[in-house]
PDB file of N, CA and C in Angstrom:
ATOM      1  N   MET A   1      -8.844  85.913  31.587  1.00 51.00           N
ATOM      2  CA  MET A   1      -9.181  85.418  32.892  1.00 51.00           C
ATOM      3  C   MET A   1      -9.245  86.601  33.863  1.00 51.00           C
ATOM      4  N   THR A   2     -10.272  86.616  34.706  1.00 66.00           N
ATOM      5  CA  THR A   2     -10.418  87.725  35.644  1.00 66.00           C
ATOM      6  C   THR A   2      -9.432  87.596  36.788  1.00 66.00           C
ATOM      7  N   SER A   3      -9.131  88.715  37.417  1.00 89.00           N
ATOM      8  CA  SER A   3      -8.216  88.668  38.553  1.00 89.00           C
ATOM      9  C   SER A   3      -8.840  87.908  39.711  1.00 89.00           C
ATOM     10  N   SER A   4     -10.178  87.953  39.854  1.00 90.00           N
ATOM     11  CA  SER A   4     -10.842  87.173  40.905  1.00 90.00           C
ATOM     12  C   SER A   4     -10.640  85.681  40.662  1.00 90.00           C
ATOM     13  N   LEU A   5     -10.765  85.265  39.419  1.00 92.00           N
ATOM     14  CA  LEU A   5     -10.554  83.849  39.105  1.00 92.00           C
ATOM     15  C   LEU A   5      -9.107  83.456  39.368  1.00 92.00           C
ATOM     16  N   GLU A   6      -8.182  84.291  38.957  1.00 93.00           N
ATOM     17  CA  GLU A   6      -6.773  83.982  39.195  1.00 93.00           C
ATOM     18  C   GLU A   6      -6.488  83.867  40.692  1.00 93.00           C
ATOM     19  N   SER A   7      -7.032  84.792  41.473  1.00 92.00           N
ATOM     20  CA  SER A   7      -6.826  84.757  42.924  1.00 92.00           C
ATOM     21  C   SER A   7      -7.491  83.531  43.535  1.00 92.00           C
ATOM     22  N   LEU A   8      -8.684  83.183  43.068  1.00 93.00           N
ATOM     23  CA  LEU A   8      -9.377  82.004  43.575  1.00 93.00           C
ATOM     24  C   LEU A   8      -8.608  80.735  43.232  1.00 93.00           C
ATOM     25  N   ARG A   9      -8.096  80.662  42.018  1.00 93.00           N
ATOM     26  CA  ARG A   9      -7.303  79.489  41.617  1.00 93.00           C
ATOM     27  C   ARG A   9      -6.078  79.335  42.509  1.00 93.00           C
ATOM     28  N   THR A  10      -5.408  80.439  42.790  1.00 92.00           N
ATOM     29  CA  THR A  10      -4.228  80.415  43.659  1.00 92.00           C
ATOM     30  C   THR A  10      -4.615  79.961  45.058  1.00 92.00           C
ATOM     31  N   LEU A  11      -5.699  80.508  45.583  1.00 92.00           N
ATOM     32  CA  LEU A  11      -6.175  80.146  46.917  1.00 92.00           C
ATOM     33  C   LEU A  11      -6.476  78.652  47.006  1.00 92.00           C
ATOM     34  N   ILE A  12      -7.208  78.146  46.032  1.00 93.00           N
ATOM     35  CA  ILE A  12      -7.575  76.725  46.043  1.00 93.00           C
ATOM     36  C   ILE A  12      -6.343  75.847  45.873  1.00 93.00           C
ATOM     37  N   ALA A  13      -5.455  76.222  44.973  1.00 90.00           N
ATOM     38  CA  ALA A  13      -4.244  75.419  44.746  1.00 90.00           C
ATOM     39  C   ALA A  13      -3.381  75.365  45.999  1.00 90.00           C
ATOM     40  N   GLN A  14      -3.361  76.453  46.780  1.00 90.00           N
ATOM     41  CA  GLN A  14      -2.560  76.486  48.001  1.00 90.00           C
ATOM     42  C   GLN A  14      -3.174  75.659  49.119  1.00 90.00           C
ATOM     43  N   HIS A  15      -4.506  75.669  49.238  1.00 92.00           N
ATOM     44  CA  HIS A  15      -5.161  75.016  50.364  1.00 92.00           C
ATOM     45  C   HIS A  15      -5.634  73.594  50.073  1.00 92.00           C
ATOM     46  N   TYR A  16      -5.787  73.272  48.822  1.00 92.00           N
ATOM     47  CA  TYR A  16      -6.269  71.953  48.420  1.00 92.00           C
ATOM     48  C   TYR A  16      -5.302  71.443  47.370  1.00 92.00           C
ATOM     49  N   ASP A  17      -5.027  70.222  47.387  1.00 89.00           N
ATOM     50  CA  ASP A  17      -4.047  69.655  46.466  1.00 89.00           C
ATOM     51  C   ASP A  17      -4.677  69.451  45.084  1.00 89.00           C
ATOM     52  N   LEU A  18      -4.979  70.580  44.418  1.00 92.00           N
ATOM     53  CA  LEU A  18      -5.589  70.537  43.094  1.00 92.00           C
ATOM     54  C   LEU A  18      -4.709  71.281  42.101  1.00 92.00           C
ATOM     55  N   ALA A  19      -4.543  70.703  40.948  1.00 89.00           N
ATOM     56  CA  ALA A  19      -3.737  71.336  39.899  1.00 89.00           C
ATOM     57  C   ALA A  19      -4.469  72.560  39.359  1.00 89.00           C
ATOM     58  N   PRO A  20      -3.775  73.690  39.234  1.00 84.00           N
ATOM     59  CA  PRO A  20      -4.411  74.922  38.751  1.00 84.00           C
ATOM     60  C   PRO A  20      -5.102  74.770  37.399  1.00 84.00           C
ATOM     61  N   GLU A  21      -4.600  73.922  36.527  1.00 87.00           N
ATOM     62  CA  GLU A  21      -5.227  73.777  35.207  1.00 87.00           C
ATOM     63  C   GLU A  21      -6.624  73.146  35.301  1.00 87.00           C
ATOM     64  N   ARG A  22      -6.930  72.469  36.401  1.00 92.00           N
ATOM     65  CA  ARG A  22      -8.277  71.919  36.611  1.00 92.00           C
ATOM     66  C   ARG A  22      -9.257  72.989  37.074  1.00 92.00           C
ATOM     67  N   LEU A  23      -8.746  74.114  37.514  1.00 94.00           N
ATOM     68  CA  LEU A  23      -9.570  75.144  38.144  1.00 94.00           C
ATOM     69  C   LEU A  23     -10.041  76.170  37.120  1.00 94.00           C
ATOM     70  N   GLN A  24     -10.938  75.720  36.267  1.00 95.00           N
ATOM     71  CA  GLN A  24     -11.516  76.555  35.219  1.00 95.00           C
ATOM     72  C   GLN A  24     -12.907  77.014  35.653  1.00 95.00           C
ATOM     73  N   PRO A  25     -13.420  78.113  35.097  1.00 95.00           N
ATOM     74  CA  PRO A  25     -14.731  78.628  35.517  1.00 95.00           C
ATOM     75  C   PRO A  25     -15.856  77.592  35.454  1.00 95.00           C
ATOM     76  N   GLU A  26     -15.816  76.722  34.476  1.00 96.00           N
ATOM     77  CA  GLU A  26     -16.889  75.729  34.329  1.00 96.00           C
ATOM     78  C   GLU A  26     -16.713  74.508  35.229  1.00 96.00           C
ATOM     79  N   ALA A  27     -15.604  74.425  35.958  1.00 96.00           N
ATOM     80  CA  ALA A  27     -15.343  73.274  36.827  1.00 96.00           C
ATOM     81  C   ALA A  27     -16.359  73.235  37.965  1.00 96.00           C
ATOM     82  N   ARG A  28     -17.048  72.121  38.088  1.00 96.00           N
ATOM     83  CA  ARG A  28     -18.036  71.954  39.157  1.00 96.00           C
ATOM     84  C   ARG A  28     -17.319  71.670  40.478  1.00 96.00           C
ATOM     85  N   LEU A  29     -17.807  72.288  41.533  1.00 94.00           N
ATOM     86  CA  LEU A  29     -17.187  72.094  42.842  1.00 94.00           C
ATOM     87  C   LEU A  29     -17.211  70.629  43.256  1.00 94.00           C
ATOM     88  N   ASP A  30     -18.336  69.941  43.005  1.00 94.00           N
ATOM     89  CA  ASP A  30     -18.401  68.534  43.391  1.00 94.00           C
ATOM     90  C   ASP A  30     -17.410  67.680  42.591  1.00 94.00           C
ATOM     91  N   ALA A  31     -17.186  68.028  41.335  1.00 96.00           N
ATOM     92  CA  ALA A  31     -16.216  67.292  40.519  1.00 96.00           C
ATOM     93  C   ALA A  31     -14.786  67.528  40.994  1.00 96.00           C
ATOM     94  N   LEU A  32     -14.569  68.666  41.676  1.00 95.00           N
ATOM     95  CA  LEU A  32     -13.241  68.962  42.223  1.00 95.00           C
ATOM     96  C   LEU A  32     -13.055  68.341  43.612  1.00 95.00           C
ATOM     97  N   GLY A  33     -14.106  67.686  44.113  1.00 94.00           N
ATOM     98  CA  GLY A  33     -14.008  67.006  45.402  1.00 94.00           C
ATOM     99  C   GLY A  33     -14.602  67.767  46.571  1.00 94.00           C
ATOM    100  N   PHE A  34     -15.308  68.867  46.298  1.00 93.00           N
ATOM    101  CA  PHE A  34     -15.931  69.640  47.369  1.00 93.00           C
ATOM    102  C   PHE A  34     -17.348  69.130  47.614  1.00 93.00           C
ATOM    103  N   ASP A  35     -17.559  68.497  48.769  1.00 90.00           N
ATOM    104  CA  ASP A  35     -18.921  68.165  49.162  1.00 90.00           C
ATOM    105  C   ASP A  35     -19.511  69.403  49.828  1.00 90.00           C
ATOM    106  N   SER A  36     -20.688  69.296  50.432  1.00 84.00           N
ATOM    107  CA  SER A  36     -21.324  70.489  51.006  1.00 84.00           C
ATOM    108  C   SER A  36     -20.478  71.096  52.125  1.00 84.00           C
ATOM    109  N   LEU A  37     -19.869  70.276  52.940  1.00 88.00           N
ATOM    110  CA  LEU A  37     -19.008  70.789  54.000  1.00 88.00           C
ATOM    111  C   LEU A  37     -17.759  71.433  53.409  1.00 88.00           C
ATOM    112  N   GLY A  38     -17.177  70.804  52.401  1.00 89.00           N
ATOM    113  CA  GLY A  38     -15.999  71.356  51.732  1.00 89.00           C
ATOM    114  C   GLY A  38     -16.299  72.681  51.043  1.00 89.00           C
ATOM    115  N   ALA A  39     -17.500  72.790  50.453  1.00 86.00           N
ATOM    116  CA  ALA A  39     -17.895  74.046  49.805  1.00 86.00           C
ATOM    117  C   ALA A  39     -18.053  75.151  50.846  1.00 86.00           C
ATOM    118  N   ALA A  40     -18.625  74.809  51.999  1.00 85.00           N
ATOM    119  CA  ALA A  40     -18.766  75.806  53.070  1.00 85.00           C
ATOM    120  C   ALA A  40     -17.395  76.255  53.566  1.00 85.00           C
ATOM    121  N   GLU A  41     -16.470  75.317  53.686  1.00 90.00           N
ATOM    122  CA  GLU A  41     -15.101  75.666  54.103  1.00 90.00           C
ATOM    123  C   GLU A  41     -14.426  76.555  53.055  1.00 90.00           C
ATOM    124  N   LEU A  42     -14.632  76.226  51.790  1.00 90.00           N
ATOM    125  CA  LEU A  42     -14.071  77.049  50.713  1.00 90.00           C
ATOM    126  C   LEU A  42     -14.614  78.467  50.787  1.00 90.00           C
ATOM    127  N   LEU A  43     -15.919  78.608  51.022  1.00 88.00           N
ATOM    128  CA  LEU A  43     -16.505  79.941  51.125  1.00 88.00           C
ATOM    129  C   LEU A  43     -15.916  80.717  52.293  1.00 88.00           C
ATOM    130  N   TRP A  44     -15.641  80.038  53.387  1.00 90.00           N
ATOM    131  CA  TRP A  44     -15.004  80.690  54.526  1.00 90.00           C
ATOM    132  C   TRP A  44     -13.621  81.215  54.134  1.00 90.00           C
ATOM    133  N   LEU A  45     -12.856  80.412  53.416  1.00 92.00           N
ATOM    134  CA  LEU A  45     -11.546  80.847  52.943  1.00 92.00           C
ATOM    135  C   LEU A  45     -11.669  82.040  51.996  1.00 92.00           C
ATOM    136  N   VAL A  46     -12.658  81.992  51.113  1.00 91.00           N
ATOM    137  CA  VAL A  46     -12.887  83.089  50.164  1.00 91.00           C
ATOM    138  C   VAL A  46     -13.227  84.370  50.918  1.00 91.00           C
ATOM    139  N   GLU A  47     -14.088  84.261  51.930  1.00 90.00           N
ATOM    140  CA  GLU A  47     -14.445  85.445  52.719  1.00 90.00           C
ATOM    141  C   GLU A  47     -13.207  86.078  53.343  1.00 90.00           C
ATOM    142  N   GLU A  48     -12.355  85.255  53.904  1.00 93.00           N
ATOM    143  CA  GLU A  48     -11.135  85.773  54.525  1.00 93.00           C
ATOM    144  C   GLU A  48     -10.191  86.378  53.485  1.00 93.00           C
ATOM    145  N   ALA A  49      -9.982  85.683  52.387  1.00 92.00           N
ATOM    146  CA  ALA A  49      -9.018  86.124  51.384  1.00 92.00           C
ATOM    147  C   ALA A  49      -9.470  87.390  50.659  1.00 92.00           C
ATOM    148  N   PHE A  50     -10.778  87.506  50.401  1.00 89.00           N
ATOM    149  CA  PHE A  50     -11.293  88.630  49.622  1.00 89.00           C
ATOM    150  C   PHE A  50     -11.955  89.701  50.495  1.00 89.00           C
ATOM    151  N   ASP A  51     -11.984  89.473  51.796  1.00 88.00           N
ATOM    152  CA  ASP A  51     -12.586  90.407  52.754  1.00 88.00           C
ATOM    153  C   ASP A  51     -14.026  90.743  52.360  1.00 88.00           C
ATOM    154  N   VAL A  52     -14.824  89.683  52.163  1.00 85.00           N
ATOM    155  CA  VAL A  52     -16.238  89.825  51.823  1.00 85.00           C
ATOM    156  C   VAL A  52     -17.050  88.896  52.725  1.00 85.00           C
ATOM    157  N   GLU A  53     -18.347  89.134  52.775  1.00 82.00           N
ATOM    158  CA  GLU A  53     -19.252  88.246  53.490  1.00 82.00           C
ATOM    159  C   GLU A  53     -20.179  87.616  52.463  1.00 82.00           C
ATOM    160  N   LEU A  54     -20.111  86.308  52.357  1.00 75.00           N
ATOM    161  CA  LEU A  54     -20.893  85.584  51.370  1.00 75.00           C
ATOM    162  C   LEU A  54     -22.041  84.851  52.045  1.00 75.00           C
ATOM    163  N   THR A  55     -22.877  84.285  51.247  1.00 66.00           N
ATOM    164  CA  THR A  55     -23.988  83.494  51.749  1.00 66.00           C
ATOM    165  C   THR A  55     -23.475  82.268  52.502  1.00 66.00           C
ATOM    166  N   ARG A  56     -24.203  81.851  53.484  1.00 62.00           N
ATOM    167  CA  ARG A  56     -23.841  80.646  54.228  1.00 62.00           C
ATOM    168  C   ARG A  56     -24.397  79.398  53.556  1.00 62.00           C
ATOM    169  N   ASP A  57     -25.174  79.583  52.513  1.00 61.00           N
ATOM    170  CA  ASP A  57     -25.794  78.465  51.815  1.00 61.00           C
ATOM    171  C   ASP A  57     -25.164  78.329  50.433  1.00 61.00           C
ATOM    172  N   PRO A  58     -24.220  77.402  50.287  1.00 59.00           N
ATOM    173  CA  PRO A  58     -23.505  77.278  49.017  1.00 59.00           C
ATOM    174  C   PRO A  58     -24.281  76.572  47.907  1.00 59.00           C
ATOM    175  N   VAL A  59     -25.583  76.345  48.100  1.00 63.00           N
ATOM    176  CA  VAL A  59     -26.369  75.587  47.126  1.00 63.00           C
ATOM    177  C   VAL A  59     -26.299  76.188  45.728  1.00 63.00           C
ATOM    178  N   GLY A  60     -26.386  77.506  45.605  1.00 77.00           N
ATOM    179  CA  GLY A  60     -26.371  78.145  44.290  1.00 77.00           C
ATOM    180  C   GLY A  60     -24.990  78.245  43.672  1.00 77.00           C
ATOM    181  N   LEU A  61     -23.981  77.862  44.418  1.00 84.00           N
ATOM    182  CA  LEU A  61     -22.607  77.937  43.916  1.00 84.00           C
ATOM    183  C   LEU A  61     -22.167  76.538  43.489  1.00 84.00           C
ATOM    184  N   ARG A  62     -22.356  76.264  42.215  1.00 90.00           N
ATOM    185  CA  ARG A  62     -22.058  74.920  41.709  1.00 90.00           C
ATOM    186  C   ARG A  62     -20.712  74.837  40.996  1.00 90.00           C
ATOM    187  N   THR A  63     -20.267  75.965  40.441  1.00 93.00           N
ATOM    188  CA  THR A  63     -19.016  75.970  39.680  1.00 93.00           C
ATOM    189  C   THR A  63     -18.076  77.047  40.223  1.00 93.00           C
ATOM    190  N   LEU A  64     -16.831  76.972  39.811  1.00 93.00           N
ATOM    191  CA  LEU A  64     -15.899  78.030  40.185  1.00 93.00           C
ATOM    192  C   LEU A  64     -16.347  79.364  39.604  1.00 93.00           C
ATOM    193  N   GLY A  65     -16.934  79.345  38.433  1.00 94.00           N
ATOM    194  CA  GLY A  65     -17.459  80.571  37.829  1.00 94.00           C
ATOM    195  C   GLY A  65     -18.535  81.204  38.700  1.00 94.00           C
ATOM    196  N   ASP A  66     -19.390  80.373  39.326  1.00 91.00           N
ATOM    197  CA  ASP A  66     -20.403  80.893  40.249  1.00 91.00           C
ATOM    198  C   ASP A  66     -19.738  81.585  41.436  1.00 91.00           C
ATOM    199  N   VAL A  67     -18.684  80.977  41.957  1.00 90.00           N
ATOM    200  CA  VAL A  67     -17.973  81.564  43.091  1.00 90.00           C
ATOM    201  C   VAL A  67     -17.328  82.888  42.672  1.00 90.00           C
ATOM    202  N   VAL A  68     -16.720  82.919  41.489  1.00 91.00           N
ATOM    203  CA  VAL A  68     -16.080  84.145  40.993  1.00 91.00           C
ATOM    204  C   VAL A  68     -17.111  85.260  40.823  1.00 91.00           C
ATOM    205  N   ARG A  69     -18.265  84.942  40.238  1.00 90.00           N
ATOM    206  CA  ARG A  69     -19.308  85.959  40.055  1.00 90.00           C
ATOM    207  C   ARG A  69     -19.771  86.501  41.409  1.00 90.00           C
ATOM    208  N   THR A  70     -19.873  85.634  42.392  1.00 87.00           N
ATOM    209  CA  THR A  70     -20.272  86.063  43.737  1.00 87.00           C
ATOM    210  C   THR A  70     -19.202  86.956  44.349  1.00 87.00           C
ATOM    211  N   ILE A  71     -17.939  86.584  44.184  1.00 89.00           N
ATOM    212  CA  ILE A  71     -16.840  87.429  44.681  1.00 89.00           C
ATOM    213  C   ILE A  71     -16.913  88.802  44.021  1.00 89.00           C
ATOM    214  N   ASP A  72     -17.047  88.815  42.698  1.00 90.00           N
ATOM    215  CA  ASP A  72     -17.088  90.087  41.966  1.00 90.00           C
ATOM    216  C   ASP A  72     -18.279  90.939  42.386  1.00 90.00           C
ATOM    217  N   LEU A  73     -19.417  90.301  42.625  1.00 86.00           N
ATOM    218  CA  LEU A  73     -20.601  91.027  43.069  1.00 86.00           C
ATOM    219  C   LEU A  73     -20.355  91.698  44.423  1.00 86.00           C
ATOM    220  N   HIS A  74     -19.677  90.997  45.315  1.00 83.00           N
ATOM    221  CA  HIS A  74     -19.460  91.519  46.664  1.00 83.00           C
ATOM    222  C   HIS A  74     -18.258  92.462  46.769  1.00 83.00           C
ATOM    223  N   THR A  75     -17.411  92.473  45.760  1.00 82.00           N
ATOM    224  CA  THR A  75     -16.248  93.358  45.814  1.00 82.00           C
ATOM    225  C   THR A  75     -16.351  94.522  44.842  1.00 82.00           C
ATOM    226  N   ALA A  76     -17.467  94.596  44.086  1.00 75.00           N
ATOM    227  CA  ALA A  76     -17.668  95.709  43.144  1.00 75.00           C
ATOM    228  C   ALA A  76     -17.741  97.016  43.918  1.00 75.00           C
ATOM    229  N   PRO A  77     -17.219  98.081  43.346  1.00 68.00           N
ATOM    230  CA  PRO A  77     -17.305  99.382  44.022  1.00 68.00           C
ATOM    231  C   PRO A  77     -18.754  99.735  44.311  1.00 68.00           C
ATOM    232  N   ARG A  78     -18.984 100.222  45.492  1.00 51.00           N
ATOM    233  CA  ARG A  78     -20.337 100.622  45.882  1.00 51.00           C
ATOM    234  C   ARG A  78     -20.628 102.012  45.321  1.00 51.00           C
ATOM    235  N   ARG A  79     -21.700 102.125  44.570  1.00 47.00           N
ATOM    236  CA  ARG A  79     -22.093 103.408  43.993  1.00 47.00           C
ATOM    237  C   ARG A  79     -23.475 103.759  44.522  1.00 47.00           C
ATOM    238  N   PRO A  80     -23.727 105.048  44.742  1.00 48.00           N
ATOM    239  CA  PRO A  80     -25.070 105.432  45.198  1.00 48.00           C
ATOM    240  C   PRO A  80     -26.103 105.141  44.125  1.00 48.00           C
ATOM    241  N   ALA A  81     -27.275 104.734  44.564  1.00 47.00           N
ATOM    242  CA  ALA A  81     -28.359 104.463  43.622  1.00 47.00           C
ATOM    243  C   ALA A  81     -28.880 105.774  43.062  1.00 47.00           C
ATOM    244  N   THR A  82     -29.000 105.837  41.762  1.00 46.00           N
ATOM    245  CA  THR A  82     -29.532 107.043  41.115  1.00 46.00           C
ATOM    246  C   THR A  82     -30.517 106.624  40.041  1.00 46.00           C
ATOM    247  N   THR A  83     -31.341 107.554  39.676  1.00 46.00           N
ATOM    248  CA  THR A  83     -32.225 107.351  38.544  1.00 46.00           C
ATOM    249  C   THR A  83     -31.531 107.917  37.325  1.00 46.00           C
ATOM    250  N   PRO A  84     -31.462 107.168  36.215  1.00 48.00           N
ATOM    251  CA  PRO A  84     -30.778 107.685  35.032  1.00 48.00           C
ATOM    252  C   PRO A  84     -31.305 109.057  34.644  1.00 48.00           C
ATOM    253  N   GLY A  85     -30.381 109.990  34.404  1.00 50.00           N
ATOM    254  CA  GLY A  85     -30.753 111.319  33.968  1.00 50.00           C
ATOM    255  C   GLY A  85     -31.103 112.267  35.098  1.00 50.00           C
ATOM    256  N   ARG A  86     -31.113 111.762  36.340  1.00 50.00           N
ATOM    257  CA  ARG A  86     -31.428 112.638  37.468  1.00 50.00           C
ATOM    258  C   ARG A  86     -30.200 112.789  38.338  1.00 50.00           C
ATOM    259  N   PRO A  87     -29.935 114.008  38.793  1.00 52.00           N
ATOM    260  CA  PRO A  87     -28.748 114.222  39.643  1.00 52.00           C
ATOM    261  C   PRO A  87     -28.950 113.615  41.031  1.00 52.00           C
ATOM    262  N   LEU A  88     -27.844 113.393  41.692  1.00 49.00           N
ATOM    263  CA  LEU A  88     -27.896 112.917  43.069  1.00 49.00           C
ATOM    264  C   LEU A  88     -28.482 114.006  43.959  1.00 49.00           C
ATOM    265  N   PRO A  89     -29.212 113.634  44.997  1.00 53.00           N
ATOM    266  CA  PRO A  89     -29.748 114.658  45.902  1.00 53.00           C
ATOM    267  C   PRO A  89     -28.611 115.371  46.623  1.00 53.00           C
ATOM    268  N   ALA A  90     -28.838 116.652  46.922  1.00 59.00           N
ATOM    269  CA  ALA A  90     -27.850 117.448  47.653  1.00 59.00           C
ATOM    270  C   ALA A  90     -27.786 116.973  49.097  1.00 59.00           C
ATOM    271  N   ARG A  91     -26.606 117.050  49.675  1.00 54.00           N
ATOM    272  CA  ARG A  91     -26.459 116.621  51.073  1.00 54.00           C
ATOM    273  C   ARG A  91     -26.458 117.809  51.983  1.00 54.00           C
TER     274      ARG A  91
END
């Protein structure tokens, strides 16, 4: 289990009365009781907890795994874009 998933499970368990064992990557947000407003509220909590800025449109986030992948995408170390085999330009 990824640390993002573990942190998300803890966050959800603390703010919503959901058992952690229900909070698996394949768990659908709607099946957990999150309607569109609830999903937007969850994203707001995620932004605060993970210090990231996520999309305001939760349509593509259907499962907890989708949310985790989005968190990981936004918290991945930023690396300069390079072309494979070519050095970085001098500054």
